[in-house]
Amino acid sequence: MDATHLEPVRKHIESRVIGQKALINSLMIGLLSDGHLLVEGMPGLAKTTAVKALAESIEGDFHRVQFTPDLLPSDLIGTDVYRQAEGDFEFRAGPIFHNILLADEVNRAPAKVQSALLEAMAEHQVTVGQKTYPLPALFMVLATQNPVDQEGTYQLPEAQLDRFLMHVWVDHPNHEEELQIMALDAQQQKEPPRPPATPMSQQDLFEARKQAGEVYIDPKLNRYIVDLVLATRDPGNYDKDLKRWSRFGASPRASIALSRCAKVQAWLDGDKFVTPDHIQRVAPNIMRHRIMLTFEAEADGITSGHFIERLLQVVAIP
């Protein structure tokens, strides 16, 4: 098996979403890396459409949860229901037990609901009462959110953000892409889109994950990955601007994610080994939500993107 086996999945997403190549590539990386994705952008940029198209391409159960301020944790993970006839409790599983969960507008729900995802995303299990229930072998959370400065949103806490493998930012389409979007909408009004006749099986997906995880990465590049992450924690050793901008650095999950996603990117490119370019291409989405900037940096208009760009410039490539 090689990356060509994933082409039907990619092509189906591209048939539903015009442009957004970076988003589609990130969805493919997240799927093969067994990780969860946070997709952020302004309303109307096909975030939900892309996630639904991915779910249609994979064999398994899909469920969408619209996060709202009145959502309860039990609405997500399930609850124990008392059965009067038997005189005991029965667990009724919530939507989190599906293979692919779309947490739509995740930042519309308060912290107690967002925290209901923590155990599931980190350990692939859910604890209700005194019992722990395992989640399916294929379990992926794809969360969307609008920028946190919009009215009626709740910023995700750092512990929640760190459990997302990648944080993908979606930009507006260009002129030509928007014309194509209008044409696609007109076409779909005449002929509604259909899901693939033969979605990719979970067995094939697990085999693809195995092969992508076996891509060779040189020990020097592992040290390069660790250097990048350590530079976010102790930036004064590398650059005075990074030191002035950095409040808190990335956790060890960033090192793991960089290695895992770089291997997948290399596999998707048809390469037999990881190069520094693969690492640098996946770094922004992996680092973006794991870096906390100082108030001084924010006042100067410095974003996490600026920080990561500078980081990749000052950390030496082996």
Short mmCIF file of C-alpha atoms in Angstrom, two decimals:
data_model
loop_
_atom_site.label_atom_id
_atom_site.label_comp_id
_atom_site.label_asym_id
_atom_site.label_seq_id
_atom_site.Cartn_x
_atom_site.Cartn_y
_atom_site.Cartn_z
CA MET A 1 0.00 0.00 0.00
CA ASP A 2 1.14 3.53 -0.77
CA ALA A 3 -0.30 7.05 -0.73
CA THR A 4 -2.29 6.42 -3.92
CA HIS A 5 -4.74 4.38 -1.86
CA LEU A 6 -5.71 7.62 -0.11
CA GLU A 7 -6.40 9.48 -3.36
CA PRO A 8 -10.13 8.56 -3.46
CA VAL A 9 -10.51 10.12 -0.01
CA ARG A 10 -8.66 13.27 -1.04
CA LYS A 11 -10.57 13.55 -4.33
CA HIS A 12 -13.93 13.23 -2.61
CA ILE A 13 -13.07 16.06 -0.23
CA GLU A 14 -11.83 18.17 -3.14
CA SER A 15 -15.11 17.54 -4.97
CA ARG A 16 -16.97 19.13 -2.06
CA VAL A 17 -14.50 21.86 -1.09
CA ILE A 18 -12.96 24.28 -3.58
CA GLY A 19 -9.39 25.32 -2.82
CA GLN A 20 -8.32 24.96 0.83
CA LYS A 21 -5.45 22.64 -0.14
CA ALA A 22 -3.74 23.20 3.22
CA LEU A 23 -6.90 22.23 5.11
CA ILE A 24 -7.40 19.07 3.05
CA ASN A 25 -3.77 18.05 3.49
CA SER A 26 -4.06 18.60 7.25
CA LEU A 27 -7.18 16.42 7.37
CA MET A 28 -5.27 13.65 5.63
CA ILE A 29 -2.34 14.00 8.04
CA GLY A 30 -4.66 13.95 11.05
CA LEU A 31 -6.43 10.84 9.76
CA LEU A 32 -3.17 8.94 9.24
CA SER A 33 -1.57 10.21 12.47
CA ASP A 34 -4.46 9.03 14.67
CA GLY A 35 -4.88 12.54 16.03
CA HIS A 36 -7.57 15.14 16.62
CA LEU A 37 -7.87 18.39 14.70
CA LEU A 38 -9.07 21.85 15.62
CA VAL A 39 -10.11 23.77 12.51
CA GLU A 40 -10.54 27.52 12.95
CA GLY A 41 -11.71 30.21 10.60
CA MET A 42 -14.43 32.75 9.97
CA PRO A 43 -17.97 31.47 9.22
CA GLY A 44 -18.73 30.17 5.74
CA LEU A 45 -15.28 28.81 4.82
CA ALA A 46 -16.37 25.15 4.38
CA LYS A 47 -14.87 23.90 7.66
CA THR A 48 -17.87 21.69 8.45
CA THR A 49 -18.27 20.65 4.82
CA ALA A 50 -14.67 19.43 4.66
CA VAL A 51 -15.02 17.42 7.86
CA LYS A 52 -18.27 15.81 6.68
CA ALA A 53 -16.68 14.96 3.33
CA LEU A 54 -13.79 13.24 5.13
CA ALA A 55 -16.22 11.24 7.27
CA GLU A 56 -18.16 10.14 4.18
CA SER A 57 -14.94 8.76 2.67
CA ILE A 58 -14.14 6.48 5.61
CA GLU A 59 -16.00 3.35 6.67
CA GLY A 60 -17.43 4.00 10.13
CA ASP A 61 -19.97 5.87 12.20
CA PHE A 62 -20.12 9.66 12.01
CA HIS A 63 -21.94 12.04 14.32
CA ARG A 64 -22.15 15.80 14.46
CA VAL A 65 -22.69 17.65 17.73
CA GLN A 66 -23.60 21.32 17.57
CA PHE A 67 -21.95 22.88 20.62
CA THR A 68 -24.15 25.48 22.32
CA PRO A 69 -24.02 27.28 25.69
CA ASP A 70 -26.74 25.01 27.14
CA LEU A 71 -25.08 21.72 26.13
CA LEU A 72 -24.34 19.34 29.03
CA PRO A 73 -21.44 16.86 29.37
CA SER A 74 -23.95 14.00 29.48
CA ASP A 75 -25.26 15.12 26.09
CA LEU A 76 -21.82 14.28 24.75
CA ILE A 77 -20.55 11.22 26.63
CA GLY A 78 -23.83 9.64 27.76
CA THR A 79 -25.35 8.89 31.14
CA ASP A 80 -26.62 6.13 33.42
CA VAL A 81 -30.39 5.62 33.10
CA TYR A 82 -32.35 3.96 35.87
CA ARG A 83 -34.43 0.98 34.74
CA GLN A 84 -37.31 0.66 37.14
CA ALA A 85 -38.32 -2.85 36.07
CA GLU A 86 -34.86 -4.31 36.68
CA GLY A 87 -34.03 -2.02 39.59
CA ASP A 88 -30.58 -1.06 38.26
CA PHE A 89 -28.85 1.47 36.00
CA GLU A 90 -28.08 1.08 32.32
CA PHE A 91 -25.49 3.17 30.50
CA ARG A 92 -26.78 4.98 27.43
CA ALA A 93 -23.81 5.90 25.26
CA GLY A 94 -23.56 9.42 23.88
CA PRO A 95 -22.38 10.56 20.45
CA ILE A 96 -18.73 10.46 21.54
CA PHE A 97 -18.77 6.69 20.93
CA HIS A 98 -18.90 7.18 17.16
CA ASN A 99 -15.78 6.73 15.01
CA ILE A 100 -15.63 10.32 13.79
CA LEU A 101 -17.09 13.08 15.94
CA LEU A 102 -17.62 16.55 14.55
CA ALA A 103 -17.63 19.03 17.43
CA ASP A 104 -19.10 21.92 15.49
CA GLU A 105 -18.30 25.37 16.90
CA VAL A 106 -16.66 23.81 19.95
CA ASN A 107 -15.98 27.23 21.47
CA ARG A 108 -19.72 27.92 21.78
CA ALA A 109 -19.96 25.58 24.76
CA PRO A 110 -18.69 26.38 28.28
CA ALA A 111 -15.63 24.79 29.87
CA LYS A 112 -17.50 21.95 31.61
CA VAL A 113 -18.61 20.60 28.23
CA GLN A 114 -15.24 21.15 26.57
CA SER A 115 -13.57 19.27 29.42
CA ALA A 116 -15.80 16.25 28.75
CA LEU A 117 -13.56 15.61 25.73
CA LEU A 118 -10.29 15.51 27.68
CA GLU A 119 -10.22 11.84 28.71
CA ALA A 120 -11.65 10.66 25.40
CA MET A 121 -9.07 12.52 23.30
CA ALA A 122 -6.06 11.53 25.41
CA GLU A 123 -6.90 7.97 26.44
CA HIS A 124 -9.61 6.76 24.01
CA GLN A 125 -11.95 6.01 26.88
CA VAL A 126 -14.78 7.58 28.87
CA THR A 127 -15.48 7.23 32.59
CA VAL A 128 -19.06 7.55 33.80
CA GLY A 129 -19.76 6.94 37.45
CA GLN A 130 -17.58 4.03 38.57
CA LYS A 131 -17.15 2.43 35.14
CA THR A 132 -14.79 3.13 32.26
CA TYR A 133 -15.88 2.47 28.70
CA PRO A 134 -13.40 2.10 25.80
CA LEU A 135 -13.95 4.05 22.61
CA PRO A 136 -13.71 2.51 19.11
CA ALA A 137 -10.27 1.76 17.66
CA LEU A 138 -10.98 4.42 15.06
CA PHE A 139 -11.84 7.53 17.04
CA MET A 140 -11.21 11.04 15.81
CA VAL A 141 -12.46 14.38 17.05
CA LEU A 142 -12.69 17.07 14.39
CA ALA A 143 -13.61 20.32 16.07
CA THR A 144 -14.42 23.60 14.36
CA GLN A 145 -14.46 27.03 15.90
CA ASN A 146 -14.81 30.66 14.97
CA PRO A 147 -12.26 33.16 16.27
CA VAL A 148 -12.61 33.61 20.02
CA ASP A 149 -13.22 37.35 19.82
CA GLN A 150 -16.68 36.68 18.38
CA GLU A 151 -19.67 37.25 20.66
CA GLY A 152 -20.90 34.27 22.70
CA THR A 153 -17.75 32.14 22.63
CA TYR A 154 -15.60 30.53 25.32
CA GLN A 155 -11.85 30.26 24.78
CA LEU A 156 -10.57 26.69 24.98
CA PRO A 157 -8.24 26.11 27.96
CA GLU A 158 -4.61 25.18 27.33
CA ALA A 159 -5.11 21.59 28.58
CA GLN A 160 -7.84 21.10 25.99
CA LEU A 161 -5.87 22.72 23.17
CA ASP A 162 -2.82 20.56 23.85
CA ARG A 163 -4.80 17.41 23.12
CA PHE A 164 -5.41 18.49 19.55
CA LEU A 165 -2.72 17.16 17.25
CA MET A 166 -3.03 20.19 14.98
CA HIS A 167 -4.69 23.58 14.94
CA VAL A 168 -5.51 24.47 11.34
CA TRP A 169 -6.33 28.02 10.29
CA VAL A 170 -8.62 28.40 7.26
CA ASP A 171 -8.29 31.48 5.05
CA HIS A 172 -10.77 33.00 2.62
CA PRO A 173 -10.69 31.77 -0.99
CA ASN A 174 -9.19 33.86 -3.76
CA HIS A 175 -11.14 35.38 -6.67
CA GLU A 176 -10.97 32.36 -8.97
CA GLU A 177 -11.78 29.89 -6.19
CA GLU A 178 -14.84 31.88 -5.17
CA LEU A 179 -16.12 31.78 -8.75
CA GLN A 180 -15.68 28.00 -8.69
CA ILE A 181 -17.55 27.83 -5.37
CA MET A 182 -20.51 29.64 -6.92
CA ALA A 183 -20.48 27.27 -9.90
CA LEU A 184 -20.30 24.23 -7.59
CA ASP A 185 -23.26 25.50 -5.56
CA ALA A 186 -25.32 25.93 -8.73
CA GLN A 187 -24.42 22.41 -9.81
CA GLN A 188 -25.31 20.90 -6.44
CA GLN A 189 -28.72 22.55 -6.50
CA LYS A 190 -29.46 20.53 -9.63
CA GLU A 191 -27.72 17.34 -8.52
CA PRO A 192 -27.07 16.93 -4.77
CA PRO A 193 -23.64 15.46 -3.94
CA ARG A 194 -23.41 11.77 -3.14
CA PRO A 195 -21.06 9.95 -0.80
CA PRO A 196 -18.48 7.57 -2.31
CA ALA A 197 -19.86 4.21 -3.41
CA THR A 198 -17.03 2.37 -1.60
CA PRO A 199 -15.60 4.26 1.39
CA MET A 200 -12.11 3.36 2.55
CA SER A 201 -12.26 0.45 4.99
CA GLN A 202 -10.93 0.80 8.51
CA GLN A 203 -8.60 -2.13 7.89
CA ASP A 204 -6.99 -0.30 4.97
CA LEU A 205 -6.78 2.88 7.03
CA PHE A 206 -5.01 1.09 9.88
CA GLU A 207 -2.58 -0.46 7.39
CA ALA A 208 -1.86 2.98 5.92
CA ARG A 209 -1.24 4.34 9.41
CA LYS A 210 1.18 1.49 10.10
CA GLN A 211 3.16 2.11 6.93
CA ALA A 212 3.27 5.87 7.46
CA GLY A 213 4.53 5.34 11.00
CA GLU A 214 7.40 3.19 9.70
CA VAL A 215 8.88 5.95 7.52
CA TYR A 216 12.52 6.43 8.49
CA ILE A 217 13.56 9.51 10.44
CA ASP A 218 17.22 10.14 11.16
CA PRO A 219 18.23 10.55 14.83
CA LYS A 220 19.64 13.97 13.91
CA LEU A 221 16.17 15.07 12.83
CA ASN A 222 14.72 13.79 16.09
CA ARG A 223 17.19 16.06 17.86
CA TYR A 224 16.16 18.89 15.54
CA ILE A 225 12.53 18.35 16.55
CA VAL A 226 13.44 18.47 20.23
CA ASP A 227 15.53 21.60 19.63
CA LEU A 228 12.51 23.30 18.07
CA VAL A 229 10.30 22.45 21.01
CA LEU A 230 12.89 23.35 23.64
CA ALA A 231 13.42 26.69 21.90
CA THR A 232 9.80 27.56 22.68
CA ARG A 233 10.43 26.93 26.38
CA ASP A 234 13.82 28.58 26.70
CA PRO A 235 13.96 30.96 23.72
CA GLY A 236 16.65 33.15 25.26
CA ASN A 237 19.26 30.62 24.14
CA TYR A 238 18.32 31.23 20.52
CA ASP A 239 16.97 34.72 19.92
CA LYS A 240 16.22 37.84 21.94
CA ASP A 241 12.93 38.48 20.11
CA LEU A 242 11.69 34.96 20.83
CA LYS A 243 12.53 35.47 24.50
CA ARG A 244 10.56 38.71 24.55
CA TRP A 245 7.56 37.13 22.82
CA SER A 246 7.33 33.76 24.61
CA ARG A 247 5.29 33.33 27.78
CA PHE A 248 4.97 29.54 27.84
CA GLY A 249 6.37 26.97 25.43
CA ALA A 250 5.12 23.74 23.93
CA SER A 251 4.73 20.48 25.81
CA PRO A 252 6.33 17.10 24.92
CA ARG A 253 3.17 16.36 22.93
CA ALA A 254 4.54 18.82 20.37
CA SER A 255 7.70 16.73 19.89
CA ILE A 256 5.64 13.57 19.45
CA ALA A 257 3.28 15.30 17.03
CA LEU A 258 6.12 16.77 14.95
CA SER A 259 7.73 13.37 14.50
CA ARG A 260 4.46 11.58 13.77
CA CYS A 261 3.12 14.17 11.33
CA ALA A 262 6.45 14.61 9.53
CA LYS A 263 6.48 10.87 8.83
CA VAL A 264 2.94 11.03 7.48
CA GLN A 265 3.76 14.04 5.32
CA ALA A 266 6.75 12.18 3.88
CA TRP A 267 4.58 9.11 3.21
CA LEU A 268 1.93 11.21 1.47
CA ASP A 269 4.68 12.78 -0.67
CA GLY A 270 5.91 9.33 -1.66
CA ASP A 271 9.23 9.75 0.15
CA LYS A 272 11.03 6.95 2.01
CA PHE A 273 12.47 9.12 4.75
CA VAL A 274 11.77 12.37 6.62
CA THR A 275 13.58 15.57 5.63
CA PRO A 276 13.78 18.93 7.45
CA ASP A 277 11.29 20.27 4.90
CA HIS A 278 8.65 17.79 6.06
CA ILE A 279 9.15 18.89 9.66
CA GLN A 280 8.97 22.58 8.81
CA ARG A 281 5.80 22.14 6.72
CA VAL A 282 3.84 20.55 9.56
CA ALA A 283 5.35 22.69 12.35
CA PRO A 284 2.98 25.70 12.14
CA ASN A 285 -0.19 23.66 12.66
CA ILE A 286 1.41 21.70 15.50
CA MET A 287 2.95 24.67 17.32
CA ARG A 288 0.25 27.29 16.75
CA HIS A 289 -1.98 26.32 19.70
CA ARG A 290 0.81 25.23 22.03
CA ILE A 291 2.57 28.59 22.33
CA MET A 292 1.43 31.32 24.69
CA LEU A 293 2.66 34.78 23.81
CA THR A 294 3.47 37.59 26.23
CA PHE A 295 1.26 40.64 26.56
CA GLU A 296 4.10 42.65 25.06
CA ALA A 297 4.08 40.48 21.93
CA GLU A 298 0.32 40.79 21.56
CA ALA A 299 0.54 44.56 22.00
CA ASP A 300 3.11 44.67 19.19
CA GLY A 301 0.83 42.68 16.91
CA ILE A 302 2.97 39.54 17.04
CA THR A 303 1.02 36.35 16.36
CA SER A 304 1.90 32.71 16.89
CA GLY A 305 2.57 32.57 13.14
CA HIS A 306 5.27 35.23 13.47
CA PHE A 307 6.75 33.35 16.42
CA ILE A 308 6.90 30.03 14.53
CA GLU A 309 8.36 31.67 11.43
CA ARG A 310 11.14 33.21 13.53
CA LEU A 311 11.63 29.92 15.39
CA LEU A 312 12.26 28.00 12.17
CA GLN A 313 14.79 30.63 11.13
CA VAL A 314 16.95 30.61 14.29
CA VAL A 315 17.02 26.89 15.18
CA ALA A 316 19.84 25.25 13.22
CA ILE A 317 18.97 22.49 10.76
CA PRO A 318 21.27 19.45 11.08
#
